Short mmCIF file of C-alpha atoms and ligand atoms in Angstrom, two decimals:
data_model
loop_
_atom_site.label_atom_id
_atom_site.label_comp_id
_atom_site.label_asym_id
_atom_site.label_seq_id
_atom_site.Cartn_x
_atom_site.Cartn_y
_atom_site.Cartn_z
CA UNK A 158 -33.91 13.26 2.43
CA UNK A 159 -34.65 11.36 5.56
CA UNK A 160 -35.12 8.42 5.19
CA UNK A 161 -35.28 4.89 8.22
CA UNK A 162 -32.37 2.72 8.24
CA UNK A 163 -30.21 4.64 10.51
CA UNK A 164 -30.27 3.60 13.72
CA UNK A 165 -27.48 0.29 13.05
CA UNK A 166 -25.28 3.43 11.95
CA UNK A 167 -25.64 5.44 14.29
CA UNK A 168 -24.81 2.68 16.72
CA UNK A 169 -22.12 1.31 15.34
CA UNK A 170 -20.67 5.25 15.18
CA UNK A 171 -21.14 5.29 18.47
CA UNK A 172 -18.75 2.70 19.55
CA UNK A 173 -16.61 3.10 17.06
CA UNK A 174 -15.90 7.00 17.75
CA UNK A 175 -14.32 5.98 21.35
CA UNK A 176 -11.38 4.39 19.15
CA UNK A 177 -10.75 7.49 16.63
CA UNK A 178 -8.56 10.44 17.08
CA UNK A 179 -10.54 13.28 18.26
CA UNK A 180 -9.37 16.47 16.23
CA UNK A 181 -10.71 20.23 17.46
CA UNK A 182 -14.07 20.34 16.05
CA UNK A 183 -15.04 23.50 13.81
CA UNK A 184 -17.91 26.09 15.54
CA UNK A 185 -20.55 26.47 12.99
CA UNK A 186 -21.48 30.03 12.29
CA UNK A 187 -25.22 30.80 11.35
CA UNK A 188 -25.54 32.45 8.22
CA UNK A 189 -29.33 32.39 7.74
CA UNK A 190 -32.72 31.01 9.30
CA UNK A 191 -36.06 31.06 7.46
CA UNK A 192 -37.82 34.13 9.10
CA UNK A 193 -41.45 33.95 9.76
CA UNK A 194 -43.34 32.07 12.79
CA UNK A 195 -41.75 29.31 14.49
CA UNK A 196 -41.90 26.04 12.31
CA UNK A 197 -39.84 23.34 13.99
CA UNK A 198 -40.57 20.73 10.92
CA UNK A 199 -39.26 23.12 8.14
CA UNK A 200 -36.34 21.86 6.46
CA UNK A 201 -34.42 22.94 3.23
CA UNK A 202 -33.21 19.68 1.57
CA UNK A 203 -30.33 20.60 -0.68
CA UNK A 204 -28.62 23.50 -1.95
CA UNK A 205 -26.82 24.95 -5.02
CA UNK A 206 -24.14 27.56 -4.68
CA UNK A 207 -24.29 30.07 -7.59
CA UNK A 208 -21.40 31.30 -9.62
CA UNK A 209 -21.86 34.63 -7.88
CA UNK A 210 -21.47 32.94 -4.60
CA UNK A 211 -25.32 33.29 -3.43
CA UNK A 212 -27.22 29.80 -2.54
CA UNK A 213 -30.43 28.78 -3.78
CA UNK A 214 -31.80 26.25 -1.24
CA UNK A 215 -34.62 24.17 -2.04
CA UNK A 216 -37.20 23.52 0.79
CA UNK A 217 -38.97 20.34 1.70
CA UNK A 218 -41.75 21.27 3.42
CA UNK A 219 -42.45 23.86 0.83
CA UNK A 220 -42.77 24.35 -2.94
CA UNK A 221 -39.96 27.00 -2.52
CA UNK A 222 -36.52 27.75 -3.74
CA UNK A 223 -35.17 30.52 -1.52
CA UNK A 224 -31.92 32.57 -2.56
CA UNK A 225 -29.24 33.36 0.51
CA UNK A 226 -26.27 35.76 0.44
CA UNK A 227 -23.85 34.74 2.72
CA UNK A 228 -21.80 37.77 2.56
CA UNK A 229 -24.75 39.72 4.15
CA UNK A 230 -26.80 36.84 5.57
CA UNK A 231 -29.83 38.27 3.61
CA UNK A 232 -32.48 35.79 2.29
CA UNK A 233 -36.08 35.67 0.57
CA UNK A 234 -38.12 33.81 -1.30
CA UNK A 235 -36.83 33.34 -4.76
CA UNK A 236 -39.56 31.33 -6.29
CA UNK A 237 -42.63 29.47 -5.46
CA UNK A 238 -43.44 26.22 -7.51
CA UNK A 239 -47.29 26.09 -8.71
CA UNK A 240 -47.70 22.36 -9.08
CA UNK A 241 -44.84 21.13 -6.93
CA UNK A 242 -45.40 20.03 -2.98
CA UNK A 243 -42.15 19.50 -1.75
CA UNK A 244 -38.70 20.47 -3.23
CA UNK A 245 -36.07 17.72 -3.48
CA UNK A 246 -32.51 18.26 -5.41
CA UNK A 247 -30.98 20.77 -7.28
CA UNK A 248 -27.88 20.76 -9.65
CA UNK A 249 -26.37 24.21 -11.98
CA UNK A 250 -26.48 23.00 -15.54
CA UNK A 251 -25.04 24.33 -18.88
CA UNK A 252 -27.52 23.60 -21.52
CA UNK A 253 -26.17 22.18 -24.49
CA UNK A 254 -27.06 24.53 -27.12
CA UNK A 255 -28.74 23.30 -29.76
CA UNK A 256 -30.97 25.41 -32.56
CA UNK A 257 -33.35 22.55 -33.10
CA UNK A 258 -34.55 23.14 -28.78
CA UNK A 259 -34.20 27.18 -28.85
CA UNK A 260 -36.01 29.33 -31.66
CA UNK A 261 -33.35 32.04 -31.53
CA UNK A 262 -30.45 32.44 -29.19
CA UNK A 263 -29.53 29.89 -26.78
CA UNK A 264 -30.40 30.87 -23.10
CA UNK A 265 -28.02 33.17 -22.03
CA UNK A 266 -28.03 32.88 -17.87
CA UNK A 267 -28.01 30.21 -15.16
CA UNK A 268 -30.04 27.39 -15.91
CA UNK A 269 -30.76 24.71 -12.74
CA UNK A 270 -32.55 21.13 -12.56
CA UNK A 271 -33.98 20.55 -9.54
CA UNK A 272 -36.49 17.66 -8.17
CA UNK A 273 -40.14 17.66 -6.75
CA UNK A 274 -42.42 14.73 -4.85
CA UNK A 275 -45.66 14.72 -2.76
CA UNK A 276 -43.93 14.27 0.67
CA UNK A 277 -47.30 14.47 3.00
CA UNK A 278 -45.32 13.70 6.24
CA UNK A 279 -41.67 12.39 6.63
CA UNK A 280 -40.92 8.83 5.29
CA UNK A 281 -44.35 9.43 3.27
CA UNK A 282 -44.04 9.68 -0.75
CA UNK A 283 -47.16 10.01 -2.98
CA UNK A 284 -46.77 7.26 -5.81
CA UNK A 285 -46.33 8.86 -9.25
CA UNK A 286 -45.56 12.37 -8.01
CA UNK A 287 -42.08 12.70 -9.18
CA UNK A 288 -41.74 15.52 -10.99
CA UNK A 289 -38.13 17.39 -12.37
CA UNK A 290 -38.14 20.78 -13.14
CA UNK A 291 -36.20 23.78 -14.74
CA UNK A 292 -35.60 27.16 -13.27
CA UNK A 293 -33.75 29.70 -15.39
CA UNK A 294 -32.09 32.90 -13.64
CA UNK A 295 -31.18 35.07 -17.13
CA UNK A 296 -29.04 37.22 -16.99
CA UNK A 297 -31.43 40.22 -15.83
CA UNK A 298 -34.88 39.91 -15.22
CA UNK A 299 -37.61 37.83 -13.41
CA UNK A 300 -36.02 34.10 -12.92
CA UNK A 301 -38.87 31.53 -14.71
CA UNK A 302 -39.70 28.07 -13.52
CA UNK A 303 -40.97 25.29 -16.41
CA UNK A 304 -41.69 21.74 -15.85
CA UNK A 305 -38.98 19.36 -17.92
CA UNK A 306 -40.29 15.80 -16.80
CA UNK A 307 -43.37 14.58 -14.87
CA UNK A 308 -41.68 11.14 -13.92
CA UNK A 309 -44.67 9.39 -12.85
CA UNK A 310 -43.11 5.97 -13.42
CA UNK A 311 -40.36 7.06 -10.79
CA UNK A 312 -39.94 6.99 -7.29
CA UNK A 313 -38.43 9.81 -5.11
CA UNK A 314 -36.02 11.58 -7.16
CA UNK A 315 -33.07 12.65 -4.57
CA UNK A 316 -29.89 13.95 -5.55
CA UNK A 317 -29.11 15.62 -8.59
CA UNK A 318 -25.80 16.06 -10.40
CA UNK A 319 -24.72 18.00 -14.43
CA UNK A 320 -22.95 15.23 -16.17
CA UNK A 321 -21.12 17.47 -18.63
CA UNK A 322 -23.23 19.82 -20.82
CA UNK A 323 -26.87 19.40 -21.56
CA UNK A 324 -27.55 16.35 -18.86
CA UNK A 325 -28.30 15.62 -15.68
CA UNK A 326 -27.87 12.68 -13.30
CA UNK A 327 -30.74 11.75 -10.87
CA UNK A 328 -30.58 9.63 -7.94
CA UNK A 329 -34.28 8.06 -7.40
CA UNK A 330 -34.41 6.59 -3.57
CA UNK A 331 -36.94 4.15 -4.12
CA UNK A 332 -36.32 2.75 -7.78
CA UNK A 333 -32.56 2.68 -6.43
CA UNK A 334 -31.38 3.46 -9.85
CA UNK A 335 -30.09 7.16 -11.51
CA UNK A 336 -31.60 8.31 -14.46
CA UNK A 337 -29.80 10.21 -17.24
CA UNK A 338 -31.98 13.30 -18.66
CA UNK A 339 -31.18 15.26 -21.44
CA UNK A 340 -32.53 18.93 -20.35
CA UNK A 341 -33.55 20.26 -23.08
CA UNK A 342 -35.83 17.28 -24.17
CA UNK A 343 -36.54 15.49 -20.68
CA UNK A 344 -35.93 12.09 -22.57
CA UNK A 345 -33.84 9.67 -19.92
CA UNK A 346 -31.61 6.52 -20.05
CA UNK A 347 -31.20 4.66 -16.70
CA UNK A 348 -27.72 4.00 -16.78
CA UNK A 349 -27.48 2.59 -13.50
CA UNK A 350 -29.65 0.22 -11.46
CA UNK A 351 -29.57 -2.00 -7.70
CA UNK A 352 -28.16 1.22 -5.71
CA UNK A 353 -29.68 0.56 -2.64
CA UNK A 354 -30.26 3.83 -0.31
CA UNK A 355 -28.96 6.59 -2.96
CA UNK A 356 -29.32 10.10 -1.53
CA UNK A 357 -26.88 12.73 -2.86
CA UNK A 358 -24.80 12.35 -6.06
CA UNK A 359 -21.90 13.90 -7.37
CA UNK A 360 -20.52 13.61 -10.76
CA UNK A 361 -16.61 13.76 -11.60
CA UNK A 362 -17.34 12.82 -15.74
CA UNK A 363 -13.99 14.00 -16.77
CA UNK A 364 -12.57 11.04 -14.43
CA UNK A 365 -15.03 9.08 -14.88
CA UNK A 366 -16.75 8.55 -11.63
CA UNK A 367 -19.87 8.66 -10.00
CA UNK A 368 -20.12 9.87 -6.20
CA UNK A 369 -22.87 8.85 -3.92
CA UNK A 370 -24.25 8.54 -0.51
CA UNK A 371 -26.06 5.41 0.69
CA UNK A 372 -28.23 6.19 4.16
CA UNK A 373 -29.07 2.76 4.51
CA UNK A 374 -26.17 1.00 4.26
CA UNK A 375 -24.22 3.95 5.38
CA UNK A 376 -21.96 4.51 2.86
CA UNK A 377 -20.20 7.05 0.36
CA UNK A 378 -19.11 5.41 -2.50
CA UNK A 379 -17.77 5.90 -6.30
CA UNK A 380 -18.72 3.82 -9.14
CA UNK A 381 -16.74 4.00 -12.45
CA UNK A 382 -18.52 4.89 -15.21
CA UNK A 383 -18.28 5.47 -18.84
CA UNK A 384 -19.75 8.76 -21.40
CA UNK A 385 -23.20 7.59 -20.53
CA UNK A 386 -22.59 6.97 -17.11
CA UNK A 387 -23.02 2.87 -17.14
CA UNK A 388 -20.72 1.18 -14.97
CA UNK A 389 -17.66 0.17 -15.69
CA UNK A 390 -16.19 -1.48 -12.57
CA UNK A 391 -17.00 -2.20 -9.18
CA UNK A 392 -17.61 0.27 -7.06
CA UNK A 393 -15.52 1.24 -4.23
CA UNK A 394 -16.25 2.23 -0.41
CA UNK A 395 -14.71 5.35 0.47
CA UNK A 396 -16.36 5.90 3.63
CA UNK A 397 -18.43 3.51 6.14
CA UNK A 398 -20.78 3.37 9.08
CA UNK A 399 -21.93 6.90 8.70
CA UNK A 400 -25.22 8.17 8.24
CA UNK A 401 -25.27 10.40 5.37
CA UNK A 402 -27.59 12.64 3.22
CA UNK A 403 -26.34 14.31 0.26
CA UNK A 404 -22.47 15.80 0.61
CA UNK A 405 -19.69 18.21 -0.80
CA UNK A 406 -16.13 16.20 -2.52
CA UNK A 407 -13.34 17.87 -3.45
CA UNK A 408 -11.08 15.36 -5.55
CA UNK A 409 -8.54 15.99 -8.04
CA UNK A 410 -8.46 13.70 -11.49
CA UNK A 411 -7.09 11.10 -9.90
CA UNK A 412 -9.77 10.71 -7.12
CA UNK A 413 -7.73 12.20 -4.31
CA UNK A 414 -8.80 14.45 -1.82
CA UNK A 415 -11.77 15.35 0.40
CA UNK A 416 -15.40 14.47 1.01
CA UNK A 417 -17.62 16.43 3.42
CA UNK A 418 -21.00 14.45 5.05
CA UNK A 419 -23.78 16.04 5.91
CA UNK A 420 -24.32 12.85 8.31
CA UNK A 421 -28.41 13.32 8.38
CA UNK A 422 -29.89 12.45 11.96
CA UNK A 423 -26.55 12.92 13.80
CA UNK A 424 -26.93 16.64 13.39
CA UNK A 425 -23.12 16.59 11.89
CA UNK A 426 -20.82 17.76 9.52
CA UNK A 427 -18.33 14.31 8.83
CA UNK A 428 -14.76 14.93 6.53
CA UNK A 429 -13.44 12.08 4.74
CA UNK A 430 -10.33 11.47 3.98
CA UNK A 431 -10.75 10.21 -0.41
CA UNK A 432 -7.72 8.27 -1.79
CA UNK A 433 -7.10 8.25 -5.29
CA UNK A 434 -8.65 5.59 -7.23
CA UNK A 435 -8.96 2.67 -6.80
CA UNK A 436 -9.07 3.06 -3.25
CA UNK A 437 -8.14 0.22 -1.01
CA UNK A 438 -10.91 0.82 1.53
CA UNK A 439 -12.54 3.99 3.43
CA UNK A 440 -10.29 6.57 4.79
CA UNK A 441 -10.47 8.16 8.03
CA UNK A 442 -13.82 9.82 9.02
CA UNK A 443 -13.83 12.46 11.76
CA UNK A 444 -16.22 14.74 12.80
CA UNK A 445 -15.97 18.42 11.30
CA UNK A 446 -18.41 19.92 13.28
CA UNK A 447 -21.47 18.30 15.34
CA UNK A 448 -24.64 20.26 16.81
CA UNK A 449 -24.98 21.51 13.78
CA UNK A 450 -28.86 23.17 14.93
CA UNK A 451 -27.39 24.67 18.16
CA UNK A 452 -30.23 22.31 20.06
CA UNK A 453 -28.91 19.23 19.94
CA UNK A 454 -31.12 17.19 17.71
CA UNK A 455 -31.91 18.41 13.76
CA UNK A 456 -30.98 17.01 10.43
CA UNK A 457 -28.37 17.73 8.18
CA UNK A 458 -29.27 16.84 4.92
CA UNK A 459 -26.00 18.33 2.75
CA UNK A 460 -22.89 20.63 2.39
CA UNK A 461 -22.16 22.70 -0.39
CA UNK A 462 -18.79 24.67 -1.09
CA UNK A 463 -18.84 28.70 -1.05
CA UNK A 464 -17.82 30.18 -4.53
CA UNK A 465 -16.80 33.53 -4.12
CA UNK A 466 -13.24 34.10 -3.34
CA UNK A 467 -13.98 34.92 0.07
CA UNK A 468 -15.40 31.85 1.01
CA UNK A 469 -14.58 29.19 -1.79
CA UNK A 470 -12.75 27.26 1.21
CA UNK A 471 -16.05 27.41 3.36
CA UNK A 472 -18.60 24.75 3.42
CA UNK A 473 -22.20 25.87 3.86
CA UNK A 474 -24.65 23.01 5.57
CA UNK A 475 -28.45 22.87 6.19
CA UNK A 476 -29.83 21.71 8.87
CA UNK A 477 -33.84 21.88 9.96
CA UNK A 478 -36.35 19.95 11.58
CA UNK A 479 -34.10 20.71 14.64
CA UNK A 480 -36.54 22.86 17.18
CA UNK A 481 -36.59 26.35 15.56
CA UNK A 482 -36.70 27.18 11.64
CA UNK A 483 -34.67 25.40 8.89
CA UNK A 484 -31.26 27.29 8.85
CA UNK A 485 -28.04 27.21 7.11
CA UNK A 486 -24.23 27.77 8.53
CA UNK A 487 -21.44 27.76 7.45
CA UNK A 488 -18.26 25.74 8.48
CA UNK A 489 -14.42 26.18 8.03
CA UNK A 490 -12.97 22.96 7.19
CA UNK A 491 -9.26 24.31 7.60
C1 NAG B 148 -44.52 18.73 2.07
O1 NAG B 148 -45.03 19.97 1.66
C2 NAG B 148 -46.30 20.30 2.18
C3 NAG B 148 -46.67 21.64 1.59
O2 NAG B 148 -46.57 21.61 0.20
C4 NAG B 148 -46.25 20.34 3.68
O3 NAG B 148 -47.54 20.52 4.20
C5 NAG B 148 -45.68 19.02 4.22
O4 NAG B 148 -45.50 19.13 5.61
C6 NAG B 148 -44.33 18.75 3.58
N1 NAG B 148 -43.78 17.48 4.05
C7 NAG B 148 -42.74 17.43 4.88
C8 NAG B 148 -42.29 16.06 5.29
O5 NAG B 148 -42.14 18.41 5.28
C1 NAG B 149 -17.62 -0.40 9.93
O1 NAG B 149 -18.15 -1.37 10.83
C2 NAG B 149 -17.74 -2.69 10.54
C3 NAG B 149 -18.49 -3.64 11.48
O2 NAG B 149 -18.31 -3.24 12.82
C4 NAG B 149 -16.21 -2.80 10.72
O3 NAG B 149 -15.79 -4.08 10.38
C5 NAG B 149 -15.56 -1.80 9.78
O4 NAG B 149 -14.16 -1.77 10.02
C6 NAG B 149 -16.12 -0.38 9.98
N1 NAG B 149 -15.54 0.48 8.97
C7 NAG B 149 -15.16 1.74 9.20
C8 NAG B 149 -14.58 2.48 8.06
O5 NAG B 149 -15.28 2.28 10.28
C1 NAG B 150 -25.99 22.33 21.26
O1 NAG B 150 -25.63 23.71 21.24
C2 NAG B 150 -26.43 24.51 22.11
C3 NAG B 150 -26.04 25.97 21.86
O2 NAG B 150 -24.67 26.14 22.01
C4 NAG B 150 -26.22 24.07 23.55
O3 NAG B 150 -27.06 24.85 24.40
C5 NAG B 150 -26.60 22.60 23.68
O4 NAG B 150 -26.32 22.15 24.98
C6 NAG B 150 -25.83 21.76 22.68
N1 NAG B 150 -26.35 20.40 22.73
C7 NAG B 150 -25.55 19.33 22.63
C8 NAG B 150 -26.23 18.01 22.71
O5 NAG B 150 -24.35 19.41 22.45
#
């Protein structure tokens, strides 16, 4: 989501980029653009990359969540949200499976959490109109959207992340705290509090660590947690000066690996080098790819890995609001 607060970033990148190693940067390749008549203000504001490989992307000047197959570039309108304005996160969860929630069997299928607020122009959210939602893509058949929380006593709920089976972590901007829901009941704890600038969130709950972007400090950071995800520690910067939206990590359990910005109004892709934990300070940003909307001005707003074995090494990145129609491509990091 964008949000103000970057222009100190962006500055600071600025002069700080002259002193960094430049590596070859990665071409993006398009993979799909919303057809239709030209609208330069569209924008899809996260994504979730389905077992099967395709990518539901959730738009934010829409009530829509449209499904993409990279493999043929194909996409179309998956489902339209009656009672939703504009479409925020979006997270794959396994729902726990419990009798007392589901009269028969448990829901055999894909089940996803994803996020909806009144946005009537950027930087503008309607009070009370937080709402989370449900959509469930059985096995075969028509996929069915239900409403899990009206959250009217929330702000602008951002990022979404599963933490383990049954729950779901979600960032809210402007209460700069993350609820815990449980999704079959819509009942939440708010497990942390004082985040200042949370955008995209990532969960590692095997390790023990909670991911997340800050776009007005300009920050990725990870926060130890515990089962319920309340802190446990400080948390640590992993990467600094950057404008960022919502991003794709690939750690191991120790914390080690890679992070992948989608660095919001610098129409970039930024990779991060992630030291195990605790980290001693931010690793080495550089950029993966920039331009990312082919005119040279857009937002990126997050990366997502592929999931099919042809592209599970490919990162896929939206970018809209960039002079033609929101679009996603795809990037090779290697
Ligand atoms: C939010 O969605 C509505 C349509 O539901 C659209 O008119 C408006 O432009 C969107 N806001 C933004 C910032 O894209
Ligand atoms: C970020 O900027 C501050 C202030 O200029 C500087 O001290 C710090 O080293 C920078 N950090 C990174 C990771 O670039
Ligand atoms: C962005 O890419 C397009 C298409 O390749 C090119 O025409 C344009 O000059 C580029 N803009 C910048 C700022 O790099």
């Amino acid at each position: 989501m964008r949000c103000s607060g970057q222009s100190l970033g962006s500055s600071l990148l600025l002069v700080l980029s002259t002193a960094l190693p430049t590596l070859a940067l990665t071409t993006p390749t398009p993979v799909f653009t919303l057809p239709g008549p030209l609208q330069p203000a569209s924008w899809f504001e996260n994504l979730a990359v389905r077992p099967d490989g395709k990518i539901l992307a959730t738009r934010g000047d829409a009530p829509e969540i449209w499904q993409i197959d990279p493999a043929t570039g194909t996409g179309a309108l998956l489902v339209s949200v009656t009672g939703a304005f504009n479409l925020t996160g979006i997270a794959e969860v396994k729902p726990a499976c419990r009798p007392q929630y589901y009269s028969s069997n448990c829901p055999q299928g894909e089940t996803y959490v994803f996020g909806s607020s009144h946005i009537p122009a950027p930087l503008q959210i309607t009070p009370g109109s937080a709402k989370v939602w449900t959509l469930h893509l059985p096995t075969s058949g028509t996929p069915t959207v239900s409403l899990l929380a009206a959250m009217p006593t929330a702000g602008f709920i951002n990022g979404i992340a599963a933490w383990g089976t049954g729950r779901v972590l979600l960032g809210d901007t402007e209460a700069e705290a993350v609820y815990l829901m449980d999704v079959a009941t819509g009942a939440y704890t708010t497990p942390l509090t004082g985040l200042t600038g949370i955008n995209g969130i990532k969960a590692a709950k095997a390790s023990g660590y909670i991911y997340r972007a800050d776009h007005i400090s300009s920050t990725l950071s990870r926060i130890p947690v515990d089962g319920d995800a309340v802190a446990t520690g400080p948390a640590e910067i992993l990467a600094a000066n950057q404008s960022v939206d919502d991003f794709a990590i690939a750690v191991d359990a120790a914390g080690q690996g890679k992070a992948y910005l989608g660095a919001m109004y610098d129409n970039k892709v930024v990779e991060v080098d992630v030291a195990a934990a605790p980290s001693s300070g931010p690793g080495a940003q550089t950029d993966l790819a920039t331009n990312l909307s082919g005119t040279g001005s857009g937002i990126v707003t997050v990366v997502a890995f592929g999931r099919r074995p042809a592209d599970s090494g490919l990162l896929y990145a939206a970018v809209g609001q960039g002079g033609g129609n929101a679009a996603i491509v795809s990037l090779d990091p290697n």
